[in-house]
Amino acid sequence: MSASRVSRVVVTPVAFGDPPLLNVVGVHQPWALRAIVEVHTDSGLLGLGETYADETHLARLEAVAAVLPGHDPYDLHGLRRLVEGVLGRETGGAGASFGGMLDVSSALATVYSPFEVACLDLQGREVGRPVSDLLGGAVRERVPFSGYLFYKWAGHPGLPDDAWGEALDPDGIVAQATRMVDGWGFGSLKLKGGVFTPDEECAAVEALRAAFPDLPLRLDPNGAWTPETSVRVAERLAGVVEYLEDPTPGIDGMAYVAARTDVPLATNMCVIAFEHLPPAVAADAVQIVLSDHHLWGGLRASSLLAGMTDTFGMGLSMHSNSHLGVSLAAMVHLAAATPNLTYACDTHYPWKTQDLVTPGVLDFEGGSVAVPTGPGLGVELDRDMLGVLHEQYLTCGVRRREDTVYMRSIDPSFSPNTARW
Ligand code: GKR
Ligand code: MG
């Protein structure tokens, strides 16, 4: 049997409604963007990937898509070289803006990732095994997620209120958490902070502790606090949170805090690429790394990251941005095949109201998702919904994630809260 080759690649930008979720750099726009990557083979198989869809990133995806036909989907090293060749001098620059929160150090990793996932999906479909098997085998049948809580307005200005309603104080956050726990069964909770003063956000976490005495809690202000404030918050929330995530920006700041508290510090901001690990380990700056296959260069690179965190005695959790079902499937397979995943993963999934994968495979029960057992990622594209979400992309007018720009259109005096308090 001759090996199948890539015959055609389609990159489709999509948009889906997103509530006004507040964070350190502003507020989510009414539409979140993603790109769906379809890799077809001459043997009639289809592999799927999902990634960011900011304009610059999209242009890079399209450039790779144009040269991929003829490629062997098992040749992942070759795929990486191919992406590197296409990006040329651009490999170091940020292609996806992350709303201004992250300075992505490797375009190579972010552009390569969805094609790698699609190739692994193809490999799994061809050999009839789930992607988790290609990553070493599932060590768990279900993957636990934490309920991701956000301060939010009742609705986007000028639009009707959404189903979640307002959450701008501890009572609102507890009500939102109740809805998350009742609806999805989450067994741990994460509050996105960096919006109000540290004391107000501590009060919200303490209200969550009172309302949910048994659930592990996390607080993530995305670097909104100074190192000194972070130490003070850690003292107040010691024994209340399982970890503090990115209390302050940078490896040096995190190391200052880590040296003065026993509360574990997690990050998806100061360690976001392999080259950040040596200085972070040397400074003992973080105790938990949040992996993210979209950012770290795919599923196999994320497995490598897991091995490294294990080697250095660090914990491992998983980061999320607004996403759809293809990403969720990839996250679940990766998490299933990661023995040392020591914490429930993040997901924005409950915040979206539309998806483009056929329903029924990725249902949440007890806060967890069963690892799909079908070949590849185990999810199928719903072409009608892909069309709907693509049409939304064409008409919504959003072309990149810009939380600060959108916030300033509502409050012209706003400036990002990074290290504000
Ligand atoms: O969706 O606003 C958001 C989050 O703040 C997200 O962009 C972060 O990347 O979830 C992320 C985090 O854990 O920092
Ligand atoms: Mg974070």
Coordinates of C-alpha atoms and ligand atoms in Angstrom, one line a residue:
M1 CA 0.0 0.0 0.0
S2 CA 1.5 3.4 -1.0
A3 CA 1.5 5.9 1.8
S4 CA -1.2 8.6 1.5
R5 CA -0.1 12.1 0.7
V6 CA -1.7 15.5 1.4
S7 CA -3.8 16.4 -1.6
R8 CA -5.5 19.6 -0.4
V9 CA -5.5 22.0 2.6
V10 CA -8.3 24.4 3.5
V11 CA -8.0 27.1 6.1
T12 CA -11.4 28.5 7.2
P13 CA -11.6 31.5 9.5
V14 CA -14.7 31.4 11.8
A15 CA -16.3 33.7 14.4
F16 CA -18.5 32.8 17.3
G17 CA -20.3 34.9 19.8
D18 CA -18.3 35.7 22.9
P19 CA -19.7 37.3 26.1
P20 CA -18.1 40.5 27.6
L21 CA -15.5 38.7 29.7
L22 CA -13.2 41.1 31.6
N23 CA -9.5 40.7 32.1
V24 CA -6.3 42.6 32.7
V25 CA -6.1 44.0 29.2
G26 CA -9.8 44.9 28.7
V27 CA -12.8 42.9 27.6
H28 CA -13.5 40.2 25.1
Q29 CA -15.0 41.5 21.8
P30 CA -18.5 40.3 20.8
W31 CA -16.9 37.8 18.4
A32 CA -14.1 35.3 19.1
L33 CA -12.1 34.2 16.1
R34 CA -10.6 30.8 15.3
A35 CA -9.3 29.1 12.2
I36 CA -10.1 25.5 11.2
V37 CA -7.4 23.7 9.3
E38 CA -8.6 20.8 7.0
V39 CA -5.8 18.6 5.6
H40 CA -7.2 16.2 3.0
T41 CA -5.3 13.2 1.6
D42 CA -5.3 11.5 -1.8
S43 CA -6.7 8.4 0.0
G44 CA -9.8 10.4 0.9
L45 CA -9.1 11.1 4.6
L46 CA -9.5 14.4 6.4
G47 CA -7.5 15.6 9.4
L48 CA -8.5 18.6 11.5
G49 CA -6.7 21.3 13.4
E50 CA -7.9 24.5 15.1
T51 CA -5.9 27.6 15.9
Y52 CA -6.0 31.4 16.3
A53 CA -7.3 33.5 13.4
D54 CA -5.7 36.9 13.8
E55 CA -5.0 38.3 10.3
T56 CA -1.2 37.9 10.5
H57 CA -1.5 34.3 11.7
L58 CA -4.1 33.5 9.0
A59 CA -1.8 34.7 6.3
R60 CA 0.9 32.4 7.6
L61 CA -1.5 29.5 7.8
E62 CA -2.5 30.1 4.2
A63 CA 1.1 30.3 3.1
V64 CA 1.8 26.9 4.6
A65 CA -1.4 25.4 3.2
A66 CA -0.3 26.4 -0.3
V67 CA 2.9 24.3 -0.1
L68 CA 1.6 21.3 1.9
P69 CA 0.1 19.2 -1.0
G70 CA 2.4 16.2 -1.7
H71 CA 3.6 16.0 1.9
D72 CA 3.6 12.7 3.9
P73 CA 1.3 13.2 7.0
Y74 CA 3.6 10.9 9.0
D75 CA 6.6 13.2 8.4
L76 CA 6.2 15.7 11.2
H77 CA 9.9 16.7 11.3
G78 CA 9.6 17.5 7.6
L79 CA 6.4 19.4 8.3
R80 CA 8.2 21.6 10.8
R81 CA 11.0 22.2 8.3
L82 CA 8.4 23.1 5.7
V83 CA 6.7 25.6 8.0
E84 CA 10.1 27.1 9.0
G85 CA 10.9 27.5 5.3
V86 CA 7.6 29.3 4.6
L87 CA 8.0 31.6 7.6
G88 CA 11.6 32.4 6.7
R89 CA 12.7 35.4 8.8
E90 CA 9.3 35.7 10.4
T91 CA 9.7 32.7 12.8
G92 CA 10.3 34.9 15.8
G93 CA 7.5 37.3 15.5
A94 CA 4.1 37.2 17.1
G95 CA 1.3 36.3 14.7
A96 CA -1.5 36.0 17.2
S97 CA -2.0 39.0 19.5
F98 CA -3.7 37.3 22.5
G99 CA -5.4 40.6 23.1
G100 CA -2.1 42.1 24.1
M101 CA -1.6 39.7 27.0
L102 CA 1.3 37.7 25.6
D103 CA 4.2 38.4 23.4
V104 CA 4.4 35.1 21.5
S105 CA 8.0 34.3 21.0
S106 CA 7.6 31.6 18.3
A107 CA 5.5 32.0 15.2
L108 CA 7.0 28.7 14.2
A109 CA 5.3 26.9 17.1
T110 CA 1.9 28.5 16.7
V111 CA 1.8 28.0 12.9
Y112 CA 3.1 24.5 13.0
S113 CA 0.7 23.4 15.7
P114 CA -2.7 23.1 13.8
F115 CA -1.0 21.3 10.9
E116 CA 0.7 18.8 13.3
V117 CA -2.7 18.2 15.0
A118 CA -4.4 17.6 11.6
C119 CA -1.6 15.2 10.6
L120 CA -1.9 13.2 13.8
D121 CA -5.7 13.2 13.2
L122 CA -5.0 11.7 9.8
Q123 CA -2.5 9.2 11.1
G124 CA -5.1 8.0 13.7
R125 CA -7.8 7.8 11.1
E126 CA -5.6 5.8 8.8
V127 CA -4.5 3.2 11.4
G128 CA -7.8 3.3 13.2
R129 CA -6.5 4.5 16.6
P130 CA -7.3 7.5 18.7
V131 CA -4.7 10.4 18.8
S132 CA -4.1 9.6 22.5
D133 CA -2.7 6.2 21.4
L134 CA -0.3 8.0 19.1
L135 CA 0.9 10.1 22.1
G136 CA 1.7 7.0 24.2
G137 CA -1.7 5.9 25.2
A138 CA -4.4 7.2 27.5
V139 CA -3.6 7.0 31.2
R140 CA -7.1 8.2 32.1
E141 CA -10.5 7.6 30.5
R142 CA -11.9 11.1 31.4
V143 CA -10.1 14.4 31.5
P144 CA -11.1 16.8 34.3
F145 CA -11.5 20.5 33.6
S146 CA -11.9 23.5 36.0
G147 CA -14.8 25.9 35.8
Y148 CA -13.4 29.1 34.4
L149 CA -15.1 32.1 36.1
F150 CA -14.9 35.7 34.7
Y151 CA -16.0 39.1 35.9
K152 CA -18.3 40.2 33.2
W153 CA -20.9 42.7 32.2
A154 CA -24.6 41.6 31.7
G155 CA -24.1 42.0 28.0
H156 CA -22.1 43.8 25.4
P157 CA -23.0 47.5 25.3
G158 CA -25.8 48.1 22.8
L159 CA -26.7 44.3 22.6
P160 CA -29.2 42.3 24.7
D161 CA -28.0 40.8 28.0
D162 CA -26.5 37.3 27.6
A163 CA -27.7 34.2 29.5
W164 CA -25.0 34.5 32.2
G165 CA -25.9 38.0 33.4
E166 CA -23.6 40.4 35.3
A167 CA -20.8 39.3 37.6
L168 CA -18.9 42.2 39.1
D169 CA -18.7 41.3 42.8
P170 CA -18.4 38.3 45.0
D171 CA -22.1 37.5 44.9
G172 CA -22.1 37.6 41.1
I173 CA -19.0 35.3 40.9
V174 CA -20.6 32.8 43.3
A175 CA -23.8 32.8 41.2
Q176 CA -21.8 32.3 38.0
A177 CA -19.8 29.4 39.7
T178 CA -23.1 27.8 40.9
R179 CA -24.3 27.8 37.3
M180 CA -21.0 26.3 36.1
V181 CA -21.0 23.6 38.8
D182 CA -24.7 22.8 38.4
G183 CA -24.5 22.7 34.6
W184 CA -21.1 21.1 34.0
G185 CA -20.2 19.4 37.3
F186 CA -16.8 21.1 37.6
G187 CA -14.8 19.8 40.5
S188 CA -12.5 22.9 40.7
L189 CA -12.8 26.6 39.9
K190 CA -10.6 29.3 38.5
L191 CA -11.3 33.0 38.7
K192 CA -9.9 35.3 36.1
G193 CA -8.7 38.3 38.0
G194 CA -6.7 41.5 37.1
V195 CA -10.0 43.4 36.9
F196 CA -10.6 44.8 40.3
T197 CA -8.3 45.6 43.3
P198 CA -6.6 42.5 44.8
D199 CA -8.6 42.9 48.0
E200 CA -11.9 42.7 46.0
E201 CA -10.7 39.7 44.1
C202 CA -9.5 38.0 47.3
A203 CA -13.0 38.6 48.7
A204 CA -14.5 36.9 45.7
V205 CA -12.2 33.9 46.2
E206 CA -13.1 33.8 49.9
A207 CA -16.8 33.9 48.9
L208 CA -16.2 30.9 46.6
R209 CA -14.5 29.1 49.4
A210 CA -17.5 29.6 51.6
A211 CA -19.9 28.5 48.9
F212 CA -17.9 25.5 47.7
P213 CA -15.9 24.3 50.7
D214 CA -14.5 21.2 48.9
L215 CA -13.5 22.6 45.5
P216 CA -9.9 23.5 44.7
L217 CA -9.7 27.2 43.7
R218 CA -7.3 29.3 41.6
L219 CA -6.9 33.0 41.0
D220 CA -5.2 34.3 37.8
P221 CA -4.8 38.1 37.5
N222 CA -2.5 37.9 34.5
G223 CA 0.3 39.9 36.1
A224 CA -1.9 42.7 37.5
W225 CA 0.0 42.9 40.8
T226 CA 3.5 44.1 41.9
P227 CA 5.7 41.4 43.5
E228 CA 5.1 42.9 46.9
T229 CA 1.3 42.9 46.5
S230 CA 1.5 39.3 45.2
V231 CA 3.2 38.3 48.4
R232 CA 0.5 40.0 50.5
V233 CA -2.2 38.2 48.4
A234 CA -0.4 34.9 48.8
E235 CA -0.4 35.4 52.6
R236 CA -4.1 36.1 52.6
L237 CA -5.1 33.2 50.3
A238 CA -2.7 30.6 51.7
G239 CA -4.7 27.4 52.3
V240 CA -7.5 28.8 50.2
V241 CA -6.1 28.5 46.7
E242 CA -4.4 25.5 45.2
Y243 CA -2.2 27.9 43.2
L244 CA -1.9 31.5 42.2
E245 CA -1.5 32.0 38.5
D246 CA 0.8 34.7 37.1
P247 CA 0.3 37.1 40.0
T248 CA 3.0 39.4 38.7
P249 CA 4.8 39.7 35.3
G250 CA 8.1 38.1 34.4
I251 CA 10.4 35.4 35.7
D252 CA 12.2 37.7 38.1
G253 CA 9.0 39.0 39.7
M254 CA 7.6 35.5 40.0
A255 CA 10.9 34.3 41.6
Y256 CA 10.6 37.2 44.1
V257 CA 7.1 36.1 45.1
A258 CA 8.0 32.3 45.1
A259 CA 10.8 32.9 47.5
R260 CA 8.4 34.5 50.0
T261 CA 5.4 32.2 50.0
D262 CA 4.6 28.5 50.1
V263 CA 1.5 29.0 47.8
P264 CA 2.5 27.4 44.5
L265 CA 2.8 29.8 41.5
A266 CA 1.6 28.8 38.1
T267 CA 2.2 30.4 34.7
N268 CA 1.0 30.6 31.2
M269 CA 2.7 34.0 30.7
C270 CA 6.4 34.0 31.8
V271 CA 7.1 30.4 30.6
I272 CA 5.5 30.1 27.1
A273 CA 8.3 28.5 25.1
F274 CA 11.1 26.0 25.8
E275 CA 13.7 28.7 26.0
H276 CA 11.9 30.1 29.1
L277 CA 12.3 26.9 31.1
P278 CA 16.0 27.1 32.0
P279 CA 15.9 30.6 33.5
A280 CA 12.5 29.9 35.3
V281 CA 14.0 26.7 36.8
A282 CA 17.2 28.4 37.8
A283 CA 15.3 31.1 39.6
D284 CA 12.7 28.6 41.0
A285 CA 10.1 31.1 39.7
V286 CA 7.2 28.8 39.0
Q287 CA 6.0 25.6 40.5
I288 CA 3.4 24.8 37.8
V289 CA 3.5 25.3 34.0
L290 CA 0.3 25.6 32.0
S291 CA 0.9 23.8 28.7
D292 CA -1.0 24.8 25.6
H293 CA -0.5 22.8 22.4
H294 CA -1.6 25.8 20.3
L295 CA 1.3 27.9 21.7
W296 CA 4.0 25.3 22.4
G297 CA 4.2 23.8 18.9
G298 CA 1.6 21.0 18.9
L299 CA 0.8 17.8 20.8
R300 CA 4.2 16.1 20.7
A301 CA 6.0 19.3 21.8
S302 CA 3.5 19.5 24.7
S303 CA 4.3 15.9 25.6
L304 CA 7.9 16.9 25.7
L305 CA 7.1 19.9 27.9
A306 CA 5.3 17.4 30.2
G307 CA 8.5 15.4 30.5
M308 CA 10.5 18.4 31.3
T309 CA 8.2 19.7 34.0
D310 CA 8.3 16.2 35.5
T311 CA 12.1 16.2 35.3
F312 CA 12.3 19.5 37.2
G313 CA 9.7 18.5 39.8
M314 CA 7.2 21.1 38.5
G315 CA 3.4 20.6 38.3
L316 CA 1.5 20.7 35.0
S317 CA -1.8 22.2 34.2
M318 CA -3.4 23.2 30.8
H319 CA -4.2 26.7 29.5
S320 CA -7.1 27.7 27.4
N321 CA -8.3 30.6 25.2
S322 CA -11.7 30.9 23.6
H323 CA -12.0 27.8 21.5
L324 CA -14.2 25.3 19.7
G325 CA -14.6 21.5 19.6
V326 CA -11.6 20.6 17.4
S327 CA -9.3 22.3 20.0
L328 CA -11.2 20.7 22.9
A329 CA -10.7 17.2 21.3
A330 CA -7.0 17.8 20.9
M331 CA -6.7 19.1 24.5
V332 CA -8.5 16.0 25.8
H333 CA -6.3 13.5 23.8
L334 CA -3.2 15.3 25.0
A335 CA -4.3 15.5 28.6
A336 CA -5.4 11.8 28.5
A337 CA -1.9 10.8 27.3
T338 CA 0.0 13.0 29.9
P339 CA 0.7 10.9 33.0
N340 CA 1.9 13.9 35.1
L341 CA -0.9 16.3 34.4
T342 CA -1.3 17.2 38.0
Y343 CA -4.2 19.6 37.8
A344 CA -7.6 19.9 36.1
C345 CA -7.3 21.7 32.7
D346 CA -8.7 25.1 31.9
T347 CA -11.3 25.5 29.2
H348 CA -13.4 28.4 27.9
Y349 CA -15.8 25.9 26.4
P350 CA -18.9 26.7 28.5
W351 CA -18.8 30.3 27.3
K352 CA -19.5 29.6 23.7
T353 CA -23.0 28.9 22.3
Q354 CA -22.1 27.4 18.9
D355 CA -19.8 24.8 17.7
L356 CA -18.7 23.2 14.4
V357 CA -18.1 19.6 15.5
T358 CA -20.9 17.1 15.4
P359 CA -22.4 17.0 18.9
G360 CA -22.3 14.0 21.3
V361 CA -18.6 13.3 21.6
L362 CA -17.3 16.0 23.9
D363 CA -20.0 16.2 26.5
F364 CA -19.1 17.4 30.0
E365 CA -20.1 15.1 32.9
G366 CA -18.9 15.6 36.4
G367 CA -16.6 18.4 35.1
S368 CA -14.8 16.0 32.8
V369 CA -14.9 14.9 29.2
A370 CA -14.5 11.2 28.1
V371 CA -11.5 10.7 25.9
P372 CA -12.9 10.1 22.4
T373 CA -12.3 6.5 21.3
G374 CA -12.9 6.8 17.6
P375 CA -10.0 7.1 15.1
G376 CA -7.9 10.2 15.2
L377 CA -9.3 13.1 17.2
G378 CA -12.7 11.3 17.1
V379 CA -14.7 14.4 16.1
E380 CA -16.4 15.2 12.8
L381 CA -16.8 18.6 11.2
D382 CA -20.4 19.8 11.0
R383 CA -20.2 21.4 7.5
D384 CA -23.4 23.4 8.0
M385 CA -22.1 25.0 11.2
L386 CA -18.7 25.6 9.6
G387 CA -20.5 27.5 7.0
V388 CA -22.5 29.5 9.6
L389 CA -19.5 30.4 11.6
H390 CA -17.5 31.3 8.5
E391 CA -20.3 33.6 7.4
Q392 CA -20.2 35.2 10.9
Y393 CA -16.5 35.8 10.4
L394 CA -17.1 37.4 7.0
T395 CA -19.8 39.8 8.4
C396 CA -18.7 40.5 12.0
G397 CA -15.9 42.9 11.2
V398 CA -13.5 41.6 13.8
R399 CA -10.1 40.6 12.3
R400 CA -7.9 40.2 15.4
R401 CA -8.3 39.8 19.1
E402 CA -8.1 43.3 20.6
D403 CA -9.4 43.4 24.2
T404 CA -7.9 46.8 25.0
V405 CA -9.0 48.5 21.8
Y406 CA -12.6 47.2 22.3
M407 CA -12.5 48.3 26.0
R408 CA -11.3 51.8 25.0
S409 CA -14.2 52.1 22.6
I410 CA -16.4 51.8 25.7
D411 CA -14.2 53.5 28.3
P412 CA -11.6 55.8 26.5
S413 CA -9.7 56.2 29.8
F414 CA -8.9 52.5 30.2
S415 CA -5.3 51.3 30.2
P416 CA -4.2 47.7 30.9
N417 CA -3.9 46.8 34.5
T418 CA -0.6 45.0 34.2
A419 CA 1.4 45.5 37.5
R420 CA -1.2 48.2 38.4
W421 CA -1.7 47.2 42.0
Ligands
GKR1 O1 -9.8 34.7 27.9 O2 -9.5 36.7 28.7 C1 -9.2 35.5 28.6 C2 -8.0 34.9 29.3 O3 -7.4 35.9 30.1 C3 -7.0 34.3 28.4 O4 -6.8 35.2 27.3 C4 -5.8 33.9 29.0 O5 -4.8 33.7 28.0 O6 -7.0 32.1 29.9 C5 -5.8 32.7 29.9 C6 -5.0 32.7 31.1 O7 -5.1 31.7 31.8 O8 -4.2 33.6 31.4
MG2 MG -3.4 32.4 33.0

